[in-house]
Tab-separated table of C-alpha atoms in Angstrom:
chain	number	residue	atom	x	y	z
W	1	UNK	CA	30.439	23.266	-122.593
W	2	UNK	CA	27.481	23.866	-120.225
W	3	UNK	CA	23.965	24.143	-121.329
W	4	UNK	CA	20.838	25.903	-119.440
W	5	UNK	CA	17.249	26.119	-120.175
W	6	UNK	CA	16.218	29.580	-119.034
W	7	UNK	CA	12.358	30.267	-118.321
W	8	UNK	CA	10.000	32.381	-116.118
W	9	UNK	CA	6.546	33.581	-115.525
W	10	UNK	CA	4.609	30.204	-115.622
W	11	UNK	CA	1.942	31.748	-113.687
W	12	UNK	CA	0.349	28.509	-112.554
W	13	UNK	CA	-3.115	28.705	-111.113
W	14	UNK	CA	-3.630	32.003	-113.416
W	15	UNK	CA	-7.688	32.084	-113.676
W	16	UNK	CA	-8.364	33.724	-116.959
W	17	UNK	CA	-11.692	35.205	-115.442
W	18	UNK	CA	-12.311	37.099	-118.615
W	19	UNK	CA	-13.162	34.127	-120.690
W	20	UNK	CA	-15.901	31.597	-120.676
W	21	UNK	CA	-15.712	28.950	-117.976
W	22	UNK	CA	-14.745	26.208	-120.533
W	23	UNK	CA	-12.264	28.185	-122.297
W	24	UNK	CA	-10.666	29.325	-118.878
W	25	UNK	CA	-10.223	25.827	-117.891
W	26	UNK	CA	-8.170	24.674	-120.915
W	27	UNK	CA	-6.227	27.991	-120.971
W	28	UNK	CA	-4.954	27.175	-117.320
W	29	UNK	CA	-4.492	23.723	-118.292
W	30	UNK	CA	-2.201	24.647	-120.863
W	31	UNK	CA	0.221	26.120	-118.367
W	32	UNK	CA	0.889	22.793	-116.866
W	33	UNK	CA	1.344	21.395	-120.182
W	34	UNK	CA	4.025	24.025	-121.018
W	35	UNK	CA	5.877	22.926	-118.014
W	36	UNK	CA	5.960	19.309	-119.216
W	37	UNK	CA	7.135	20.525	-122.658
W	38	UNK	CA	10.092	22.463	-120.852
W	39	UNK	CA	10.881	19.002	-119.128
W	40	UNK	CA	10.927	17.470	-122.344
W	41	UNK	CA	13.161	19.934	-123.735
W	42	UNK	CA	15.571	19.932	-121.041
W	43	UNK	CA	16.208	16.489	-121.616
W	44	UNK	CA	16.196	16.670	-125.249
W	45	UNK	CA	18.944	19.161	-125.225
W	46	UNK	CA	20.751	17.487	-122.314
W	47	UNK	CA	21.002	20.653	-120.279
W	48	UNK	CA	22.746	21.104	-117.072
W	49	UNK	CA	20.191	22.779	-115.227
W	50	UNK	CA	16.854	24.456	-115.720
W	51	UNK	CA	16.607	28.073	-114.197
W	52	UNK	CA	13.104	29.401	-113.415
W	53	UNK	CA	13.403	33.231	-112.942
W	54	UNK	CA	10.152	33.806	-110.824
W	55	UNK	CA	6.674	34.004	-110.791
W	56	UNK	CA	6.240	30.216	-110.868
W	57	UNK	CA	2.815	30.579	-109.376
W	58	UNK	CA	-0.076	33.238	-110.301
W	59	UNK	CA	-0.541	33.783	-106.681
W	60	UNK	CA	-0.211	32.648	-102.917
W	61	UNK	CA	-3.589	30.741	-102.755
W	62	UNK	CA	-3.325	28.496	-105.244
W	63	UNK	CA	-5.031	25.044	-104.128
W	64	UNK	CA	-2.857	22.335	-102.904
W	65	UNK	CA	-3.612	20.031	-105.841
W	66	UNK	CA	-2.313	22.644	-108.111
W	67	UNK	CA	0.934	22.641	-106.078
W	68	UNK	CA	1.370	18.679	-106.479
W	69	UNK	CA	0.494	19.063	-110.306
W	70	UNK	CA	2.945	21.557	-110.915
W	71	UNK	CA	5.830	19.757	-108.990
W	72	UNK	CA	4.696	16.419	-110.611
W	73	UNK	CA	5.155	18.062	-114.071
W	74	UNK	CA	9.125	18.413	-113.378
W	75	UNK	CA	9.500	14.633	-113.510
W	76	UNK	CA	10.440	14.702	-117.275
W	77	UNK	CA	13.853	16.262	-116.460
W	78	UNK	CA	15.792	14.546	-113.562
W	79	UNK	CA	18.455	17.113	-113.541
W	80	UNK	CA	18.651	20.203	-111.346
W	81	UNK	CA	15.716	22.780	-111.485
W	82	UNK	CA	16.659	25.979	-109.760
W	83	UNK	CA	13.729	28.697	-108.940
W	84	UNK	CA	13.250	31.818	-107.065
W	85	UNK	CA	10.343	33.527	-106.109
W	86	UNK	CA	8.975	36.477	-108.018
W	87	UNK	CA	6.261	39.354	-107.206
W	88	UNK	CA	3.319	36.849	-107.648
W	89	UNK	CA	4.574	34.227	-105.566
W	90	UNK	CA	7.190	36.206	-103.276
W	91	UNK	CA	8.882	34.330	-100.386
W	92	UNK	CA	6.858	35.686	-97.592
W	93	UNK	CA	6.774	34.684	-93.851
W	94	UNK	CA	3.798	32.536	-94.956
W	95	UNK	CA	3.708	31.768	-98.546
W	96	UNK	CA	3.119	29.362	-101.316
W	97	UNK	CA	6.502	28.000	-101.024
W	98	UNK	CA	6.209	27.281	-97.206
W	99	UNK	CA	2.985	25.458	-97.880
W	100	UNK	CA	4.556	23.391	-100.691
W	101	UNK	CA	7.475	22.469	-98.012
W	102	UNK	CA	4.853	21.416	-95.651
W	103	UNK	CA	3.006	19.223	-98.098
W	104	UNK	CA	6.301	17.478	-98.992
W	105	UNK	CA	5.574	18.491	-102.763
W	106	UNK	CA	9.070	19.808	-103.716
W	107	UNK	CA	11.126	16.927	-105.588
W	108	UNK	CA	14.807	16.103	-104.408
W	109	UNK	CA	16.198	17.555	-107.654
W	110	UNK	CA	14.596	21.168	-107.040
W	111	UNK	CA	16.754	24.000	-105.714
W	112	UNK	CA	14.465	26.582	-104.080
W	113	UNK	CA	16.423	29.820	-103.602
W	114	UNK	CA	14.393	31.558	-100.784
W	115	UNK	CA	17.279	33.554	-99.671
W	116	UNK	CA	20.292	35.719	-101.612
W	117	UNK	CA	22.983	33.314	-101.336
W	118	UNK	CA	25.399	31.411	-103.778
W	119	UNK	CA	24.121	28.347	-104.783
W	120	UNK	CA	26.903	26.028	-106.232
W	121	UNK	CA	26.040	23.219	-108.568
W	122	UNK	CA	29.339	21.443	-108.467
W	123	UNK	CA	28.631	18.892	-111.344
W	124	UNK	CA	28.474	21.717	-113.758
W	125	UNK	CA	31.099	23.996	-111.848
W	126	UNK	CA	28.548	26.799	-111.858
W	127	UNK	CA	27.328	29.202	-109.138
W	128	UNK	CA	23.842	30.588	-109.331
W	129	UNK	CA	23.479	33.885	-107.448
W	130	UNK	CA	19.559	34.278	-106.853
W	131	UNK	CA	17.799	37.588	-106.020
W	132	UNK	CA	14.543	36.026	-104.808
W	133	UNK	CA	11.592	38.477	-103.888
W	134	UNK	CA	10.362	38.288	-100.406
W	135	UNK	CA	7.824	40.749	-101.051
W	136	UNK	CA	5.575	41.568	-103.860
W	137	UNK	CA	7.208	44.810	-104.470
W	138	UNK	CA	10.588	46.138	-103.496
W	139	UNK	CA	11.809	49.677	-104.576
W	140	UNK	CA	16.019	48.604	-104.049
W	141	UNK	CA	17.936	46.508	-106.517
W	142	UNK	CA	18.016	43.021	-104.987
W	143	UNK	CA	20.659	42.002	-107.382
W	144	UNK	CA	23.318	44.684	-105.890
W	145	UNK	CA	24.966	41.829	-103.847
W	146	UNK	CA	25.967	40.047	-106.875
W	147	UNK	CA	28.881	42.524	-107.623
W	148	UNK	CA	30.959	41.361	-104.524
W	149	UNK	CA	29.763	37.766	-104.179
W	150	UNK	CA	32.524	35.342	-104.098
W	151	UNK	CA	32.675	32.272	-106.347
W	152	UNK	CA	35.249	29.402	-106.827
W	153	UNK	CA	37.906	30.367	-109.425
W	154	UNK	CA	36.850	28.906	-112.927
W	155	UNK	CA	33.283	28.428	-112.128
W	156	UNK	CA	30.480	30.211	-114.120
W	157	UNK	CA	28.735	33.040	-112.499
W	158	UNK	CA	25.005	32.873	-113.361
W	159	UNK	CA	22.445	35.460	-112.020
W	160	UNK	CA	18.998	34.825	-111.638
W	161	UNK	CA	16.236	37.442	-110.965
W	162	UNK	CA	12.742	38.946	-111.311
W	163	UNK	CA	12.028	42.515	-112.006
W	164	UNK	CA	12.413	45.491	-114.219
W	165	UNK	CA	15.623	46.468	-116.143
W	166	UNK	CA	15.907	50.065	-115.570
W	167	UNK	CA	15.552	52.241	-118.730
W	168	UNK	CA	14.826	49.222	-121.062
W	169	UNK	CA	11.002	48.162	-120.427
W	170	UNK	CA	9.414	51.633	-121.106
W	171	UNK	CA	6.137	50.512	-119.384
W	172	UNK	CA	8.003	49.394	-116.139
W	173	UNK	CA	10.788	52.451	-115.804
W	174	UNK	CA	9.246	53.666	-112.619
W	175	UNK	CA	7.988	50.134	-111.452
W	176	UNK	CA	9.088	48.385	-108.348
W	177	UNK	CA	11.550	45.573	-108.185
W	178	UNK	CA	14.451	47.422	-110.237
W	179	UNK	CA	17.395	45.777	-111.892
W	180	UNK	CA	20.419	47.825	-113.064
W	181	UNK	CA	21.089	47.839	-116.600
W	182	UNK	CA	24.641	46.972	-116.280
W	183	UNK	CA	24.141	44.332	-113.616
W	184	UNK	CA	25.612	41.479	-115.703
W	185	UNK	CA	28.967	43.560	-116.316
W	186	UNK	CA	29.306	44.854	-112.736
W	187	UNK	CA	28.904	41.509	-111.258
W	188	UNK	CA	31.226	39.700	-113.924
W	189	UNK	CA	28.214	37.315	-114.623
W	190	UNK	CA	28.371	35.043	-117.499
W	191	UNK	CA	24.583	34.934	-117.958
W	192	UNK	CA	21.850	36.794	-116.181
W	193	UNK	CA	18.517	34.954	-116.362
W	194	UNK	CA	15.563	37.238	-116.092
W	195	UNK	CA	11.813	36.933	-115.307
W	196	UNK	CA	9.001	39.403	-115.189
W	197	UNK	CA	8.524	40.461	-118.931
W	198	UNK	CA	6.355	38.072	-120.445
W	199	UNK	CA	8.061	38.031	-123.778
W	200	UNK	CA	11.621	36.720	-124.859
W	201	UNK	CA	13.715	39.786	-124.929
W	202	UNK	CA	17.416	40.535	-125.051
W	203	UNK	CA	18.930	43.065	-122.907
W	204	UNK	CA	22.382	42.534	-123.754
W	205	UNK	CA	24.775	39.525	-125.000
W	206	UNK	CA	24.757	38.159	-121.218
W	207	UNK	CA	21.175	39.374	-119.981
W	208	UNK	CA	17.868	37.941	-121.234
W	209	UNK	CA	14.217	37.707	-120.315
W	210	UNK	CA	12.880	34.218	-121.256
W	211	UNK	CA	9.205	35.380	-120.912
W	212	UNK	CA	6.257	32.909	-120.389
W	213	UNK	CA	6.482	29.592	-121.869
W	214	UNK	CA	2.597	29.772	-122.652
W	215	UNK	CA	1.210	32.970	-123.901
W	216	UNK	CA	-1.265	34.608	-121.473
W	217	UNK	CA	-2.135	37.925	-123.028
W	218	UNK	CA	-2.880	39.582	-126.318
W	219	UNK	CA	0.388	41.712	-126.287
W	220	UNK	CA	2.461	40.726	-129.200
W	221	UNK	CA	6.069	40.462	-127.442
W	222	UNK	CA	7.419	37.009	-128.448
W	223	UNK	CA	5.744	34.901	-125.725
W	224	UNK	CA	5.549	31.257	-125.717
W	225	UNK	CA	9.382	30.807	-125.712
W	226	UNK	CA	12.458	29.279	-123.475
W	227	UNK	CA	15.728	30.074	-123.694
W	228	UNK	CA	18.667	27.622	-124.554
W	229	UNK	CA	21.866	29.055	-123.211
W	230	UNK	CA	25.321	27.618	-124.034
W	231	UNK	CA	28.154	28.668	-122.130
W	232	UNK	CA	31.910	27.551	-123.218
W	233	UNK	CA	33.834	29.119	-120.437
W	234	UNK	CA	33.934	31.913	-117.957
W	235	UNK	CA	34.347	34.998	-119.808
W	236	UNK	CA	32.986	33.944	-123.219
W	237	UNK	CA	29.908	35.200	-124.346
W	238	UNK	CA	27.145	32.770	-124.432
W	239	UNK	CA	25.074	31.562	-127.242
W	240	UNK	CA	21.169	31.854	-126.645
W	241	UNK	CA	18.777	30.036	-128.762
W	242	UNK	CA	14.991	30.694	-128.506
W	243	UNK	CA	13.001	27.553	-128.311
W	244	UNK	CA	9.112	27.452	-129.146
W	245	UNK	CA	7.204	26.044	-126.242
W	246	UNK	CA	3.703	27.801	-126.383
W	247	UNK	CA	0.684	25.913	-128.006
W	248	UNK	CA	-2.105	28.616	-128.076
W	249	UNK	CA	-1.821	31.676	-130.548
W	250	UNK	CA	-3.194	34.740	-128.924
W	251	UNK	CA	-4.020	37.283	-131.577
W	252	UNK	CA	-5.687	40.680	-131.373
W	253	UNK	CA	-7.057	41.968	-134.544
W	254	UNK	CA	-8.889	45.167	-135.867
W	255	UNK	CA	-10.832	45.233	-139.031
W	256	UNK	CA	-12.581	48.119	-140.766
W	257	UNK	CA	-15.592	47.306	-142.681
W	258	UNK	CA	-16.436	49.815	-145.598
W	259	UNK	CA	-16.830	47.968	-148.864
W	260	UNK	CA	-17.501	44.246	-149.684
W	261	UNK	CA	-13.980	43.304	-150.322
W	262	UNK	CA	-13.366	44.190	-146.587
W	263	UNK	CA	-16.068	41.727	-145.331
W	264	UNK	CA	-14.911	39.084	-147.891
W	265	UNK	CA	-11.259	39.290	-146.536
W	266	UNK	CA	-12.628	39.170	-142.963
W	267	UNK	CA	-14.648	35.774	-143.749
W	268	UNK	CA	-11.549	34.408	-145.176
W	269	UNK	CA	-9.496	35.124	-142.180
W	270	UNK	CA	-12.263	33.757	-139.834
W	271	UNK	CA	-12.188	30.745	-141.842
W	272	UNK	CA	-8.632	29.919	-141.169
W	273	UNK	CA	-8.973	30.212	-137.393
W	274	UNK	CA	-8.494	26.858	-135.696
W	275	UNK	CA	-8.404	25.218	-132.246
W	276	UNK	CA	-5.115	26.709	-130.908
W	277	UNK	CA	-6.250	30.508	-131.672
W	278	UNK	CA	-7.285	32.759	-129.008
W	279	UNK	CA	-8.613	35.662	-130.737
W	280	UNK	CA	-9.936	39.304	-129.747
W	281	UNK	CA	-11.492	40.819	-132.634
W	282	UNK	CA	-12.462	44.469	-132.832
W	283	UNK	CA	-14.756	45.610	-135.837
W	284	UNK	CA	-15.609	48.964	-136.855
W	285	UNK	CA	-17.125	50.505	-139.914
W	286	UNK	CA	-20.490	49.844	-141.200
W	287	UNK	CA	-22.586	46.831	-143.104
W	288	UNK	CA	-25.794	46.565	-144.599
W	289	UNK	CA	-28.187	44.047	-143.473
W	290	UNK	CA	-27.150	41.425	-146.023
W	291	UNK	CA	-23.681	41.668	-144.974
W	292	UNK	CA	-24.329	41.757	-141.440
W	293	UNK	CA	-26.270	38.491	-141.778
W	294	UNK	CA	-23.220	36.916	-143.529
W	295	UNK	CA	-20.993	38.382	-140.785
W	296	UNK	CA	-23.000	36.729	-137.978
W	297	UNK	CA	-23.152	33.249	-139.685
W	298	UNK	CA	-19.189	33.279	-140.215
W	299	UNK	CA	-18.619	34.514	-136.678
W	300	UNK	CA	-20.960	31.679	-135.184
W	301	UNK	CA	-18.755	29.187	-137.217
W	302	UNK	CA	-15.406	30.570	-136.288
W	303	UNK	CA	-16.473	30.429	-132.548
W	304	UNK	CA	-16.836	26.628	-132.876
W	305	UNK	CA	-13.462	26.197	-134.431
W	306	UNK	CA	-11.199	28.720	-132.298
W	307	UNK	CA	-10.210	28.048	-128.752
W	308	UNK	CA	-11.782	31.310	-127.807
W	309	UNK	CA	-13.097	34.369	-130.172
W	310	UNK	CA	-14.356	37.408	-128.600
W	311	UNK	CA	-15.669	40.352	-130.672
W	312	UNK	CA	-16.126	44.008	-129.962
W	313	UNK	CA	-18.593	45.460	-132.240
W	314	UNK	CA	-18.868	48.750	-130.437
W	315	UNK	CA	-17.729	50.719	-133.381
W	316	UNK	CA	-19.702	48.964	-136.114
W	317	UNK	CA	-22.883	50.351	-137.611
W	318	UNK	CA	-25.548	48.942	-139.437
W	319	UNK	CA	-26.858	51.049	-142.194
W	320	UNK	CA	-29.606	49.255	-144.270
W	321	UNK	CA	-29.889	50.038	-147.996
W	322	UNK	CA	-33.083	50.987	-149.463
W	323	UNK	CA	-33.313	47.387	-150.984
W	324	UNK	CA	-32.784	45.994	-147.545
W	325	UNK	CA	-36.083	48.294	-146.320
W	326	UNK	CA	-37.848	47.464	-149.328
W	327	UNK	CA	-37.279	43.634	-148.795
W	328	UNK	CA	-38.208	44.102	-145.026
W	329	UNK	CA	-41.615	45.997	-146.094
W	330	UNK	CA	-40.565	48.254	-143.201
W	331	UNK	CA	-42.936	51.205	-143.775
W	332	UNK	CA	-45.006	53.374	-141.527
W	333	UNK	CA	-44.218	53.285	-137.743
W	334	UNK	CA	-41.640	50.443	-138.236
W	335	UNK	CA	-39.938	52.313	-140.897
W	336	UNK	CA	-39.538	55.030	-138.299
W	337	UNK	CA	-38.369	52.959	-135.755
W	338	UNK	CA	-35.579	51.673	-137.947
W	339	UNK	CA	-34.789	55.347	-139.025
W	340	UNK	CA	-34.487	56.119	-135.213
W	341	UNK	CA	-32.293	53.347	-134.521
W	342	UNK	CA	-29.729	54.139	-137.370
W	343	UNK	CA	-29.681	57.757	-135.810
W	344	UNK	CA	-29.049	56.316	-132.265
W	345	UNK	CA	-26.178	53.996	-133.350
W	346	UNK	CA	-23.988	57.528	-133.190
W	347	UNK	CA	-24.717	57.927	-129.521
W	348	UNK	CA	-23.556	56.664	-126.091
W	349	UNK	CA	-26.009	53.880	-126.402
W	350	UNK	CA	-24.766	52.946	-129.942
W	351	UNK	CA	-24.143	49.271	-129.546
W	352	UNK	CA	-27.655	48.871	-128.130
W	353	UNK	CA	-29.266	50.407	-130.939
W	354	UNK	CA	-27.203	48.471	-133.551
W	355	UNK	CA	-28.311	45.230	-131.643
W	356	UNK	CA	-32.029	46.322	-131.661
W	357	UNK	CA	-31.817	47.223	-135.397
W	358	UNK	CA	-30.301	43.800	-136.114
W	359	UNK	CA	-32.944	42.165	-133.927
W	360	UNK	CA	-35.874	43.929	-135.596
W	361	UNK	CA	-34.419	43.315	-139.126
W	362	UNK	CA	-34.344	39.425	-138.180
W	363	UNK	CA	-37.710	39.520	-137.002
W	364	UNK	CA	-39.235	41.408	-140.133
W	365	UNK	CA	-37.181	38.885	-142.273
W	366	UNK	CA	-38.658	35.961	-140.545
W	367	UNK	CA	-42.196	37.245	-140.882
W	368	UNK	CA	-41.699	38.169	-144.681
W	369	UNK	CA	-40.194	34.667	-144.984
W	370	UNK	CA	-43.404	32.874	-143.466
W	371	UNK	CA	-45.745	35.011	-145.638
W	372	UNK	CA	-43.852	34.155	-148.873
């Protein structure tokens, strides 16, 4: 029996520019650590090869240090690593791969497939048919040549490609880098290892996307996996097992706050966040001033526990109660300002009005406490 570890879309060097600098550094570091975990899994499961289906790097311009770090991370598995370029790290005339060669960064056990030609791994009696991208986008199916590729009798035929399987990934039906839906069948492949989609996804019994080993976006698509592929013999359907590899949990949550129990449930949820959570929270509805204070305290505490907590309050309104206004002693001109800010929350500058209302309420509250 032959065992393979299928992975893709490492996106090494991804900057995560939408995050705070300290958060971005840790998210980028997690991608190197994911590769080290892959090497450990490959050794643990005694695989015959690791297949990396493109987008090893996020861009052609990653630093030399990043190149060395990545290839050093492969050291935990001494067997064959087989890689192809994807759309982010295409094998251009001058590419990240050529630079890695000049830096002598590529380890001896790495098989880098820069051309569409069979790679025979004789020890495992398998042939990898690679479809490397030599430009960022192509509008022809680079796996066409698999169909007529000659391989030794009795050898396993393994396809390795990066792109969009036609008719399967709705968002990418008309995208470049197409791959025929029936490629595994037409090319008599025992397994087709795919990259580009960032979640683990079965296309058919012999064709899978591995997804990225470390989540990098909020889309819920089974990211943070690698695939253990077991093949008994040519023509026999493979067994595919999903292995957990990711560290950070990317979570997107929308909460509507209308009644007290809504806020209680949200605060309980925030209290459960920990250091491996990367969260995008959208809040809508309305709160009185006392509830808003409770929320702000809870958000501050949660930001100290989570790896990242980003909160969108564009659709959240402040609705002071009569008791709130009485407590603030907001009469006369100040009361008129509060009323005006309440009304402005429904306009194009609603978020600014809400923040101004919260700030004014806080100042009035501090003044009242000083007088008490």
